[in-house]
Amino acid sequence: MPDAISPLIRTDIPHSARIWNYWMGGKDHFEVDRLAGDAGAEVDPEITTMAVQSRQFLVRSVRHLASEVGIRQFLDIGTGLPTMQNTHEVAQSVSGDAKIVYVDNDPMVLAHARALLTNTTPEGVTTYVECDYHEPEQIIADARNVLNFNQPIGVMFMGVLGHAKTYDDLRRIISTVMDAVPSGSYLTMWDGTTDSQAYVTLCENYAKTGGVPYVPRPQDEIRAVFDGLEMIEPGFVSITQWWAHEDDRELADAQPISAYGAVAKKP
């Protein structure tokens, strides 16, 4: 944990980003988060698998876009706490000149971003924007200071849109960002689904703690955010079953979990 804790950071209320960090095996959490995380894992033991596999999905998708498609710009919205194999580390390991803009509005995330989200190569660019994803127009305006919106961009919403106020708002956020990026850009997105009652109960219990509610949605609602885009293989699947290359199979758990997503190209 940082030596100095921002007065804006609540240590008496569990926070989803810190709990997620705890489930992933990170170090950036408080006792209240560990208690909430343990309680959640008792209700839904699969949640730690979801946390770990979500990062494997990020690694596989970013690596594919950087190495096979040639994407050199990434806009990672709702970054969460830096852990391991972050977007810039994966992208810049493939292409040293990759540019990554992280977006979050949580004070603890931003404190860590300042310290940890730094270039891994001299020619790359790694920066962050302080903004709420409910304000996509502002995100785009700020990202234009770093990214070239005349060239393809990899847009990422990785397990964060359950915090959207409504489903219509979720669709608005994604469509606003994807309308702003050029043809040849990609949307990478996953989220938890209502397939698992244990996961639904976990989210309901979390809302009772005072944390910002997280709303799981049916698979068809998440799939619909890719309407008008061209999904790459294997399409819309559980994140444990998404891989672009046979070599990635060894990284993936063949059993599906209640977290679904895809990678799709803007025509």
PDB file of C-alpha atoms in Angstrom:
ATOM      1  CA  MET A   1       0.000   0.000   0.000  1.00  0.00           C
ATOM      2  CA  PRO A   2       1.143   3.586  -0.505  1.00  0.00           C
ATOM      3  CA  ASP A   3       2.761   5.232   2.495  1.00  0.00           C
ATOM      4  CA  ALA A   4       0.378   8.173   2.269  1.00  0.00           C
ATOM      5  CA  ILE A   5      -3.310   7.497   1.734  1.00  0.00           C
ATOM      6  CA  SER A   6      -5.293  10.187  -0.074  1.00  0.00           C
ATOM      7  CA  PRO A   7      -8.087  11.684   2.028  1.00  0.00           C
ATOM      8  CA  LEU A   8     -10.378  10.902  -0.917  1.00  0.00           C
ATOM      9  CA  ILE A   9      -9.783   7.183  -0.494  1.00  0.00           C
ATOM     10  CA  ARG A  10     -12.358   5.518   1.729  1.00  0.00           C
ATOM     11  CA  THR A  11     -10.830   2.741   3.795  1.00  0.00           C
ATOM     12  CA  ASP A  12     -14.056   1.986   5.672  1.00  0.00           C
ATOM     13  CA  ILE A  13     -16.082   0.940   2.601  1.00  0.00           C
ATOM     14  CA  PRO A  14     -15.029  -1.921   0.314  1.00  0.00           C
ATOM     15  CA  HIS A  15     -14.101  -0.947  -3.208  1.00  0.00           C
ATOM     16  CA  SER A  16     -14.562  -3.177  -6.259  1.00  0.00           C
ATOM     17  CA  ALA A  17     -11.144  -2.356  -7.769  1.00  0.00           C
ATOM     18  CA  ARG A  18      -9.358  -3.221  -4.527  1.00  0.00           C
ATOM     19  CA  ILE A  19     -11.412  -6.388  -4.032  1.00  0.00           C
ATOM     20  CA  TRP A  20     -10.631  -7.430  -7.606  1.00  0.00           C
ATOM     21  CA  ASN A  21      -6.954  -6.797  -6.905  1.00  0.00           C
ATOM     22  CA  TYR A  22      -7.233  -9.028  -3.837  1.00  0.00           C
ATOM     23  CA  TRP A  23      -8.901 -11.824  -5.821  1.00  0.00           C
ATOM     24  CA  MET A  24      -6.147 -11.576  -8.441  1.00  0.00           C
ATOM     25  CA  GLY A  25      -3.461 -12.001  -5.800  1.00  0.00           C
ATOM     26  CA  GLY A  26      -2.382  -8.340  -5.733  1.00  0.00           C
ATOM     27  CA  LYS A  27      -1.274  -6.301  -2.735  1.00  0.00           C
ATOM     28  CA  ASP A  28      -3.337  -3.112  -3.011  1.00  0.00           C
ATOM     29  CA  HIS A  29      -6.288  -3.573  -0.678  1.00  0.00           C
ATOM     30  CA  PHE A  30      -7.428  -2.857   2.866  1.00  0.00           C
ATOM     31  CA  GLU A  31      -8.908  -5.108   5.517  1.00  0.00           C
ATOM     32  CA  VAL A  32     -12.436  -4.066   4.594  1.00  0.00           C
ATOM     33  CA  ASP A  33     -11.743  -5.209   1.017  1.00  0.00           C
ATOM     34  CA  ARG A  34     -10.300  -8.541   2.126  1.00  0.00           C
ATOM     35  CA  LEU A  35     -13.319  -9.188   4.317  1.00  0.00           C
ATOM     36  CA  ALA A  36     -15.677  -8.375   1.461  1.00  0.00           C
ATOM     37  CA  GLY A  37     -13.579 -10.439  -0.929  1.00  0.00           C
ATOM     38  CA  ASP A  38     -13.582 -13.475   1.356  1.00  0.00           C
ATOM     39  CA  ALA A  39     -17.324 -13.153   1.876  1.00  0.00           C
ATOM     40  CA  GLY A  40     -17.841 -12.940  -1.873  1.00  0.00           C
ATOM     41  CA  ALA A  41     -15.669 -15.991  -2.529  1.00  0.00           C
ATOM     42  CA  GLU A  42     -17.727 -17.979  -0.019  1.00  0.00           C
ATOM     43  CA  VAL A  43     -20.869 -17.150  -1.992  1.00  0.00           C
ATOM     44  CA  ASP A  44     -19.244 -17.641  -5.404  1.00  0.00           C
ATOM     45  CA  PRO A  45     -15.976 -19.626  -5.304  1.00  0.00           C
ATOM     46  CA  GLU A  46     -15.668 -19.117  -9.077  1.00  0.00           C
ATOM     47  CA  ILE A  47     -15.011 -15.402  -8.622  1.00  0.00           C
ATOM     48  CA  THR A  48     -11.260 -15.806  -8.079  1.00  0.00           C
ATOM     49  CA  THR A  49     -11.055 -17.805 -11.293  1.00  0.00           C
ATOM     50  CA  MET A  50     -12.935 -15.012 -13.059  1.00  0.00           C
ATOM     51  CA  ALA A  51     -10.470 -12.438 -11.735  1.00  0.00           C
ATOM     52  CA  VAL A  52      -7.386 -14.395 -12.812  1.00  0.00           C
ATOM     53  CA  GLN A  53      -8.824 -15.412 -16.172  1.00  0.00           C
ATOM     54  CA  SER A  54      -9.895 -11.847 -16.942  1.00  0.00           C
ATOM     55  CA  ARG A  55      -6.239 -10.845 -16.949  1.00  0.00           C
ATOM     56  CA  GLN A  56      -5.357 -13.775 -19.206  1.00  0.00           C
ATOM     57  CA  PHE A  57      -8.078 -12.602 -21.617  1.00  0.00           C
ATOM     58  CA  LEU A  58      -6.554  -9.110 -21.582  1.00  0.00           C
ATOM     59  CA  VAL A  59      -3.078 -10.504 -22.295  1.00  0.00           C
ATOM     60  CA  ARG A  60      -4.261 -12.705 -25.159  1.00  0.00           C
ATOM     61  CA  SER A  61      -6.431 -10.040 -26.790  1.00  0.00           C
ATOM     62  CA  VAL A  62      -3.905  -7.195 -26.532  1.00  0.00           C
ATOM     63  CA  ARG A  63      -1.091  -9.413 -27.775  1.00  0.00           C
ATOM     64  CA  HIS A  64      -3.198 -10.492 -30.735  1.00  0.00           C
ATOM     65  CA  LEU A  65      -4.173  -6.949 -31.667  1.00  0.00           C
ATOM     66  CA  ALA A  66      -0.600  -5.700 -31.345  1.00  0.00           C
ATOM     67  CA  SER A  67       1.174  -8.594 -33.054  1.00  0.00           C
ATOM     68  CA  GLU A  68      -1.309  -9.901 -35.623  1.00  0.00           C
ATOM     69  CA  VAL A  69      -3.431  -6.876 -36.451  1.00  0.00           C
ATOM     70  CA  GLY A  70      -0.837  -4.138 -35.986  1.00  0.00           C
ATOM     71  CA  ILE A  71      -2.746  -1.977 -33.501  1.00  0.00           C
ATOM     72  CA  ARG A  72      -0.358   0.573 -32.015  1.00  0.00           C
ATOM     73  CA  GLN A  73      -2.820   2.592 -29.915  1.00  0.00           C
ATOM     74  CA  PHE A  74      -4.957   1.412 -27.003  1.00  0.00           C
ATOM     75  CA  LEU A  75      -7.619   3.206 -24.977  1.00  0.00           C
ATOM     76  CA  ASP A  76      -8.174   1.184 -21.785  1.00  0.00           C
ATOM     77  CA  ILE A  77     -11.302   2.587 -20.101  1.00  0.00           C
ATOM     78  CA  GLY A  78     -11.974   1.693 -16.475  1.00  0.00           C
ATOM     79  CA  THR A  79      -8.422   0.567 -15.896  1.00  0.00           C
ATOM     80  CA  GLY A  80      -8.652  -0.588 -12.310  1.00  0.00           C
ATOM     81  CA  LEU A  81      -5.620  -1.069 -10.107  1.00  0.00           C
ATOM     82  CA  PRO A  82      -2.393  -1.975 -11.906  1.00  0.00           C
ATOM     83  CA  THR A  83      -1.416  -5.565 -11.191  1.00  0.00           C
ATOM     84  CA  MET A  84       0.649  -7.681 -13.540  1.00  0.00           C
ATOM     85  CA  GLN A  85       0.855  -7.837 -17.345  1.00  0.00           C
ATOM     86  CA  ASN A  86      -0.942  -4.529 -17.782  1.00  0.00           C
ATOM     87  CA  THR A  87      -2.044  -3.334 -21.225  1.00  0.00           C
ATOM     88  CA  HIS A  88       1.017  -1.168 -21.875  1.00  0.00           C
ATOM     89  CA  GLU A  89       3.410  -3.928 -20.837  1.00  0.00           C
ATOM     90  CA  VAL A  90       1.832  -6.419 -23.224  1.00  0.00           C
ATOM     91  CA  ALA A  91       1.480  -3.988 -26.143  1.00  0.00           C
ATOM     92  CA  GLN A  92       4.946  -2.461 -25.788  1.00  0.00           C
ATOM     93  CA  SER A  93       6.546  -5.906 -25.510  1.00  0.00           C
ATOM     94  CA  VAL A  94       5.250  -6.487 -29.047  1.00  0.00           C
ATOM     95  CA  SER A  95       5.762  -2.999 -30.431  1.00  0.00           C
ATOM     96  CA  GLY A  96       7.995  -0.590 -28.548  1.00  0.00           C
ATOM     97  CA  ASP A  97       6.260   2.484 -29.992  1.00  0.00           C
ATOM     98  CA  ALA A  98       2.767   1.526 -28.791  1.00  0.00           C
ATOM     99  CA  LYS A  99       0.712   4.282 -27.174  1.00  0.00           C
ATOM    100  CA  ILE A 100      -1.620   3.482 -24.282  1.00  0.00           C
ATOM    101  CA  VAL A 101      -4.094   5.796 -22.581  1.00  0.00           C
ATOM    102  CA  TYR A 102      -5.625   4.486 -19.363  1.00  0.00           C
ATOM    103  CA  VAL A 103      -8.875   5.978 -18.066  1.00  0.00           C
ATOM    104  CA  ASP A 104     -10.204   5.880 -14.517  1.00  0.00           C
ATOM    105  CA  ASN A 105     -11.625   8.273 -11.946  1.00  0.00           C
ATOM    106  CA  ASP A 106     -10.853   6.437  -8.724  1.00  0.00           C
ATOM    107  CA  PRO A 107      -8.310   8.282  -6.544  1.00  0.00           C
ATOM    108  CA  MET A 108      -6.555   5.106  -5.458  1.00  0.00           C
ATOM    109  CA  VAL A 109      -6.276   3.860  -9.031  1.00  0.00           C
ATOM    110  CA  LEU A 110      -4.881   7.204 -10.129  1.00  0.00           C
ATOM    111  CA  ALA A 111      -2.345   7.251  -7.307  1.00  0.00           C
ATOM    112  CA  HIS A 112      -1.051   3.888  -8.434  1.00  0.00           C
ATOM    113  CA  ALA A 113      -1.193   4.902 -12.096  1.00  0.00           C
ATOM    114  CA  ARG A 114       1.164   7.787 -11.438  1.00  0.00           C
ATOM    115  CA  ALA A 115       3.659   5.424  -9.853  1.00  0.00           C
ATOM    116  CA  LEU A 116       3.310   2.257 -11.903  1.00  0.00           C
ATOM    117  CA  LEU A 117       1.831   2.937 -15.341  1.00  0.00           C
ATOM    118  CA  THR A 118       5.039   4.080 -16.991  1.00  0.00           C
ATOM    119  CA  ASN A 119       6.653   3.277 -20.303  1.00  0.00           C
ATOM    120  CA  THR A 120       8.455   0.003 -20.732  1.00  0.00           C
ATOM    121  CA  THR A 121      10.245   1.358 -23.817  1.00  0.00           C
ATOM    122  CA  PRO A 122      11.839   4.767 -24.621  1.00  0.00           C
ATOM    123  CA  GLU A 123       9.730   5.266 -27.742  1.00  0.00           C
ATOM    124  CA  GLY A 124       6.377   4.217 -26.288  1.00  0.00           C
ATOM    125  CA  VAL A 125       3.776   6.402 -24.608  1.00  0.00           C
ATOM    126  CA  THR A 126       1.899   5.413 -21.464  1.00  0.00           C
ATOM    127  CA  THR A 127      -0.395   7.870 -19.761  1.00  0.00           C
ATOM    128  CA  TYR A 128      -3.719   8.104 -17.980  1.00  0.00           C
ATOM    129  CA  VAL A 129      -6.805  10.301 -18.084  1.00  0.00           C
ATOM    130  CA  GLU A 130      -8.793  11.119 -14.981  1.00  0.00           C
ATOM    131  CA  CYS A 131     -12.387  10.784 -16.112  1.00  0.00           C
ATOM    132  CA  ASP A 132     -15.614   8.930 -15.346  1.00  0.00           C
ATOM    133  CA  TYR A 133     -16.586   6.592 -18.168  1.00  0.00           C
ATOM    134  CA  HIS A 134     -20.103   7.994 -17.958  1.00  0.00           C
ATOM    135  CA  GLU A 135     -18.538  11.004 -19.727  1.00  0.00           C
ATOM    136  CA  PRO A 136     -17.274   9.401 -22.951  1.00  0.00           C
ATOM    137  CA  GLU A 137     -17.144  12.717 -24.818  1.00  0.00           C
ATOM    138  CA  GLN A 138     -14.606  14.001 -22.284  1.00  0.00           C
ATOM    139  CA  ILE A 139     -12.601  10.781 -22.508  1.00  0.00           C
ATOM    140  CA  ILE A 140     -12.365  11.185 -26.274  1.00  0.00           C
ATOM    141  CA  ALA A 141     -11.381  14.845 -26.009  1.00  0.00           C
ATOM    142  CA  ASP A 142      -8.593  14.042 -23.532  1.00  0.00           C
ATOM    143  CA  ALA A 143      -7.398  10.955 -25.410  1.00  0.00           C
ATOM    144  CA  ARG A 144      -7.001  13.020 -28.590  1.00  0.00           C
ATOM    145  CA  ASN A 145      -4.089  14.757 -26.883  1.00  0.00           C
ATOM    146  CA  VAL A 146      -2.141  11.495 -27.079  1.00  0.00           C
ATOM    147  CA  LEU A 147      -3.770   9.188 -29.614  1.00  0.00           C
ATOM    148  CA  ASN A 148      -4.165   9.768 -33.345  1.00  0.00           C
ATOM    149  CA  PHE A 149      -7.869   9.327 -34.074  1.00  0.00           C
ATOM    150  CA  ASN A 150      -7.099   9.010 -37.782  1.00  0.00           C
ATOM    151  CA  GLN A 151      -5.409   5.667 -37.079  1.00  0.00           C
ATOM    152  CA  PRO A 152      -7.000   2.496 -35.635  1.00  0.00           C
ATOM    153  CA  ILE A 153      -7.367   2.297 -31.850  1.00  0.00           C
ATOM    154  CA  GLY A 154      -7.953  -0.682 -29.611  1.00  0.00           C
ATOM    155  CA  VAL A 155     -10.792   0.296 -27.236  1.00  0.00           C
ATOM    156  CA  MET A 156     -11.074  -1.750 -24.057  1.00  0.00           C
ATOM    157  CA  PHE A 157     -13.830  -2.121 -21.445  1.00  0.00           C
ATOM    158  CA  MET A 158     -12.613  -5.001 -19.300  1.00  0.00           C
ATOM    159  CA  GLY A 159     -15.162  -6.089 -16.712  1.00  0.00           C
ATOM    160  CA  VAL A 160     -16.193  -2.569 -15.718  1.00  0.00           C
ATOM    161  CA  LEU A 161     -19.515  -1.770 -17.371  1.00  0.00           C
ATOM    162  CA  GLY A 162     -21.589  -3.379 -14.649  1.00  0.00           C
ATOM    163  CA  HIS A 163     -21.147  -0.009 -12.938  1.00  0.00           C
ATOM    164  CA  ALA A 164     -23.050   1.722 -15.759  1.00  0.00           C
ATOM    165  CA  LYS A 165     -26.168   3.398 -14.407  1.00  0.00           C
ATOM    166  CA  THR A 166     -28.493   1.620 -16.854  1.00  0.00           C
ATOM    167  CA  TYR A 167     -28.196  -0.720 -19.811  1.00  0.00           C
ATOM    168  CA  ASP A 168     -29.083   2.155 -22.140  1.00  0.00           C
ATOM    169  CA  ASP A 169     -26.261   4.139 -20.594  1.00  0.00           C
ATOM    170  CA  LEU A 170     -23.899   1.226 -21.158  1.00  0.00           C
ATOM    171  CA  ARG A 171     -24.821   1.177 -24.858  1.00  0.00           C
ATOM    172  CA  ARG A 172     -24.449   4.961 -25.061  1.00  0.00           C
ATOM    173  CA  ILE A 173     -20.956   4.874 -23.561  1.00  0.00           C
ATOM    174  CA  ILE A 174     -19.687   2.217 -25.953  1.00  0.00           C
ATOM    175  CA  SER A 175     -21.357   3.663 -29.051  1.00  0.00           C
ATOM    176  CA  THR A 176     -20.035   7.166 -28.319  1.00  0.00           C
ATOM    177  CA  VAL A 177     -16.456   5.921 -28.072  1.00  0.00           C
ATOM    178  CA  MET A 178     -16.689   3.562 -31.054  1.00  0.00           C
ATOM    179  CA  ASP A 179     -18.306   6.264 -33.202  1.00  0.00           C
ATOM    180  CA  ALA A 180     -15.280   8.467 -32.496  1.00  0.00           C
ATOM    181  CA  VAL A 181     -12.582   5.972 -33.513  1.00  0.00           C
ATOM    182  CA  PRO A 182     -11.832   5.251 -37.182  1.00  0.00           C
ATOM    183  CA  SER A 183     -12.526   2.217 -39.315  1.00  0.00           C
ATOM    184  CA  GLY A 184     -10.128  -0.593 -38.479  1.00  0.00           C
ATOM    185  CA  SER A 185     -10.366   0.057 -34.740  1.00  0.00           C
ATOM    186  CA  TYR A 186     -11.310  -2.755 -32.355  1.00  0.00           C
ATOM    187  CA  LEU A 187     -13.571  -3.123 -29.332  1.00  0.00           C
ATOM    188  CA  THR A 188     -12.450  -5.587 -26.664  1.00  0.00           C
ATOM    189  CA  MET A 189     -15.038  -6.027 -23.948  1.00  0.00           C
ATOM    190  CA  TRP A 190     -16.114  -8.603 -21.397  1.00  0.00           C
ATOM    191  CA  ASP A 191     -18.394  -8.591 -18.378  1.00  0.00           C
ATOM    192  CA  GLY A 192     -19.960 -10.879 -15.810  1.00  0.00           C
ATOM    193  CA  THR A 193     -23.262 -12.459 -16.746  1.00  0.00           C
ATOM    194  CA  THR A 194     -26.383 -13.689 -15.011  1.00  0.00           C
ATOM    195  CA  ASP A 195     -25.670 -17.316 -15.930  1.00  0.00           C
ATOM    196  CA  SER A 196     -24.468 -17.972 -12.391  1.00  0.00           C
ATOM    197  CA  GLN A 197     -26.895 -17.304  -9.535  1.00  0.00           C
ATOM    198  CA  ALA A 198     -23.930 -17.371  -7.165  1.00  0.00           C
ATOM    199  CA  TYR A 199     -22.345 -14.445  -9.041  1.00  0.00           C
ATOM    200  CA  VAL A 200     -25.646 -12.549  -9.081  1.00  0.00           C
ATOM    201  CA  THR A 201     -25.949 -13.056  -5.314  1.00  0.00           C
ATOM    202  CA  LEU A 202     -22.354 -11.931  -4.796  1.00  0.00           C
ATOM    203  CA  CYS A 203     -23.101  -8.659  -6.617  1.00  0.00           C
ATOM    204  CA  GLU A 204     -26.309  -8.147  -4.637  1.00  0.00           C
ATOM    205  CA  ASN A 205     -24.448  -8.683  -1.360  1.00  0.00           C
ATOM    206  CA  TYR A 206     -21.692  -6.275  -2.418  1.00  0.00           C
ATOM    207  CA  ALA A 207     -24.234  -3.516  -3.040  1.00  0.00           C
ATOM    208  CA  LYS A 208     -25.399  -3.887   0.573  1.00  0.00           C
ATOM    209  CA  THR A 209     -21.890  -3.065   1.866  1.00  0.00           C
ATOM    210  CA  GLY A 210     -22.088   0.520   0.636  1.00  0.00           C
ATOM    211  CA  GLY A 211     -19.897  -0.105  -2.400  1.00  0.00           C
ATOM    212  CA  VAL A 212     -20.981   1.141  -5.820  1.00  0.00           C
ATOM    213  CA  PRO A 213     -23.401  -1.527  -7.134  1.00  0.00           C
ATOM    214  CA  TYR A 214     -22.268  -3.829  -9.914  1.00  0.00           C
ATOM    215  CA  VAL A 215     -25.006  -5.188 -12.167  1.00  0.00           C
ATOM    216  CA  PRO A 216     -24.434  -8.464 -14.036  1.00  0.00           C
ATOM    217  CA  ARG A 217     -26.384  -8.735 -17.286  1.00  0.00           C
ATOM    218  CA  PRO A 218     -27.652 -11.545 -19.529  1.00  0.00           C
ATOM    219  CA  GLN A 219     -25.358 -12.817 -22.249  1.00  0.00           C
ATOM    220  CA  ASP A 220     -27.569 -11.448 -25.035  1.00  0.00           C
ATOM    221  CA  GLU A 221     -27.330  -7.907 -23.639  1.00  0.00           C
ATOM    222  CA  ILE A 222     -23.541  -8.047 -23.558  1.00  0.00           C
ATOM    223  CA  ARG A 223     -23.388  -9.625 -26.999  1.00  0.00           C
ATOM    224  CA  ALA A 224     -25.559  -6.793 -28.348  1.00  0.00           C
ATOM    225  CA  VAL A 225     -22.892  -4.165 -27.664  1.00  0.00           C
ATOM    226  CA  PHE A 226     -20.964  -5.673 -30.594  1.00  0.00           C
ATOM    227  CA  ASP A 227     -23.810  -5.042 -33.064  1.00  0.00           C
ATOM    228  CA  GLY A 228     -22.442  -3.479 -36.240  1.00  0.00           C
ATOM    229  CA  LEU A 229     -18.911  -4.731 -35.528  1.00  0.00           C
ATOM    230  CA  GLU A 230     -17.123  -7.743 -37.000  1.00  0.00           C
ATOM    231  CA  MET A 231     -16.198 -10.250 -34.287  1.00  0.00           C
ATOM    232  CA  ILE A 232     -12.954 -12.107 -34.789  1.00  0.00           C
ATOM    233  CA  GLU A 233     -12.757 -15.802 -33.999  1.00  0.00           C
ATOM    234  CA  PRO A 234     -13.798 -17.435 -31.752  1.00  0.00           C
ATOM    235  CA  GLY A 235     -16.542 -14.807 -31.449  1.00  0.00           C
ATOM    236  CA  PHE A 236     -18.581 -14.129 -28.317  1.00  0.00           C
ATOM    237  CA  VAL A 237     -17.562 -16.734 -25.747  1.00  0.00           C
ATOM    238  CA  SER A 238     -16.653 -17.212 -22.120  1.00  0.00           C
ATOM    239  CA  ILE A 239     -13.351 -15.420 -21.509  1.00  0.00           C
ATOM    240  CA  THR A 240     -11.719 -18.724 -20.577  1.00  0.00           C
ATOM    241  CA  GLN A 241     -12.471 -19.956 -24.089  1.00  0.00           C
ATOM    242  CA  TRP A 242     -11.254 -16.936 -26.060  1.00  0.00           C
ATOM    243  CA  TRP A 243      -7.971 -17.419 -27.846  1.00  0.00           C
ATOM    244  CA  ALA A 244      -6.817 -16.300 -31.247  1.00  0.00           C
ATOM    245  CA  HIS A 245      -4.115 -18.960 -31.619  1.00  0.00           C
ATOM    246  CA  GLU A 246      -3.814 -22.619 -30.748  1.00  0.00           C
ATOM    247  CA  ASP A 247      -0.709 -21.771 -28.692  1.00  0.00           C
ATOM    248  CA  ASP A 248      -2.952 -19.890 -26.254  1.00  0.00           C
ATOM    249  CA  ARG A 249      -4.968 -22.947 -25.318  1.00  0.00           C
ATOM    250  CA  GLU A 250      -2.482 -23.826 -22.607  1.00  0.00           C
ATOM    251  CA  LEU A 251      -3.227 -20.477 -20.939  1.00  0.00           C
ATOM    252  CA  ALA A 252      -6.975 -20.988 -20.924  1.00  0.00           C
ATOM    253  CA  ASP A 253      -9.263 -23.014 -18.731  1.00  0.00           C
ATOM    254  CA  ALA A 254     -11.474 -25.033 -21.063  1.00  0.00           C
ATOM    255  CA  GLN A 255     -14.424 -24.759 -18.667  1.00  0.00           C
ATOM    256  CA  PRO A 256     -16.664 -21.739 -19.379  1.00  0.00           C
ATOM    257  CA  ILE A 257     -17.375 -19.320 -16.548  1.00  0.00           C
ATOM    258  CA  SER A 258     -20.067 -16.652 -16.169  1.00  0.00           C
ATOM    259  CA  ALA A 259     -17.936 -13.968 -17.842  1.00  0.00           C
ATOM    260  CA  TYR A 260     -18.366 -13.419 -21.577  1.00  0.00           C
ATOM    261  CA  GLY A 261     -16.834 -11.147 -24.151  1.00  0.00           C
ATOM    262  CA  ALA A 262     -15.316 -10.733 -27.577  1.00  0.00           C
ATOM    263  CA  VAL A 263     -12.923  -8.753 -29.746  1.00  0.00           C
ATOM    264  CA  ALA A 264     -14.539  -7.059 -32.742  1.00  0.00           C
ATOM    265  CA  LYS A 265     -13.443  -4.800 -35.588  1.00  0.00           C
ATOM    266  CA  LYS A 266     -15.130  -1.588 -36.667  1.00  0.00           C
ATOM    267  CA  PRO A 267     -15.740  -1.902 -40.447  1.00  0.00           C
TER     268      PRO A 267
END
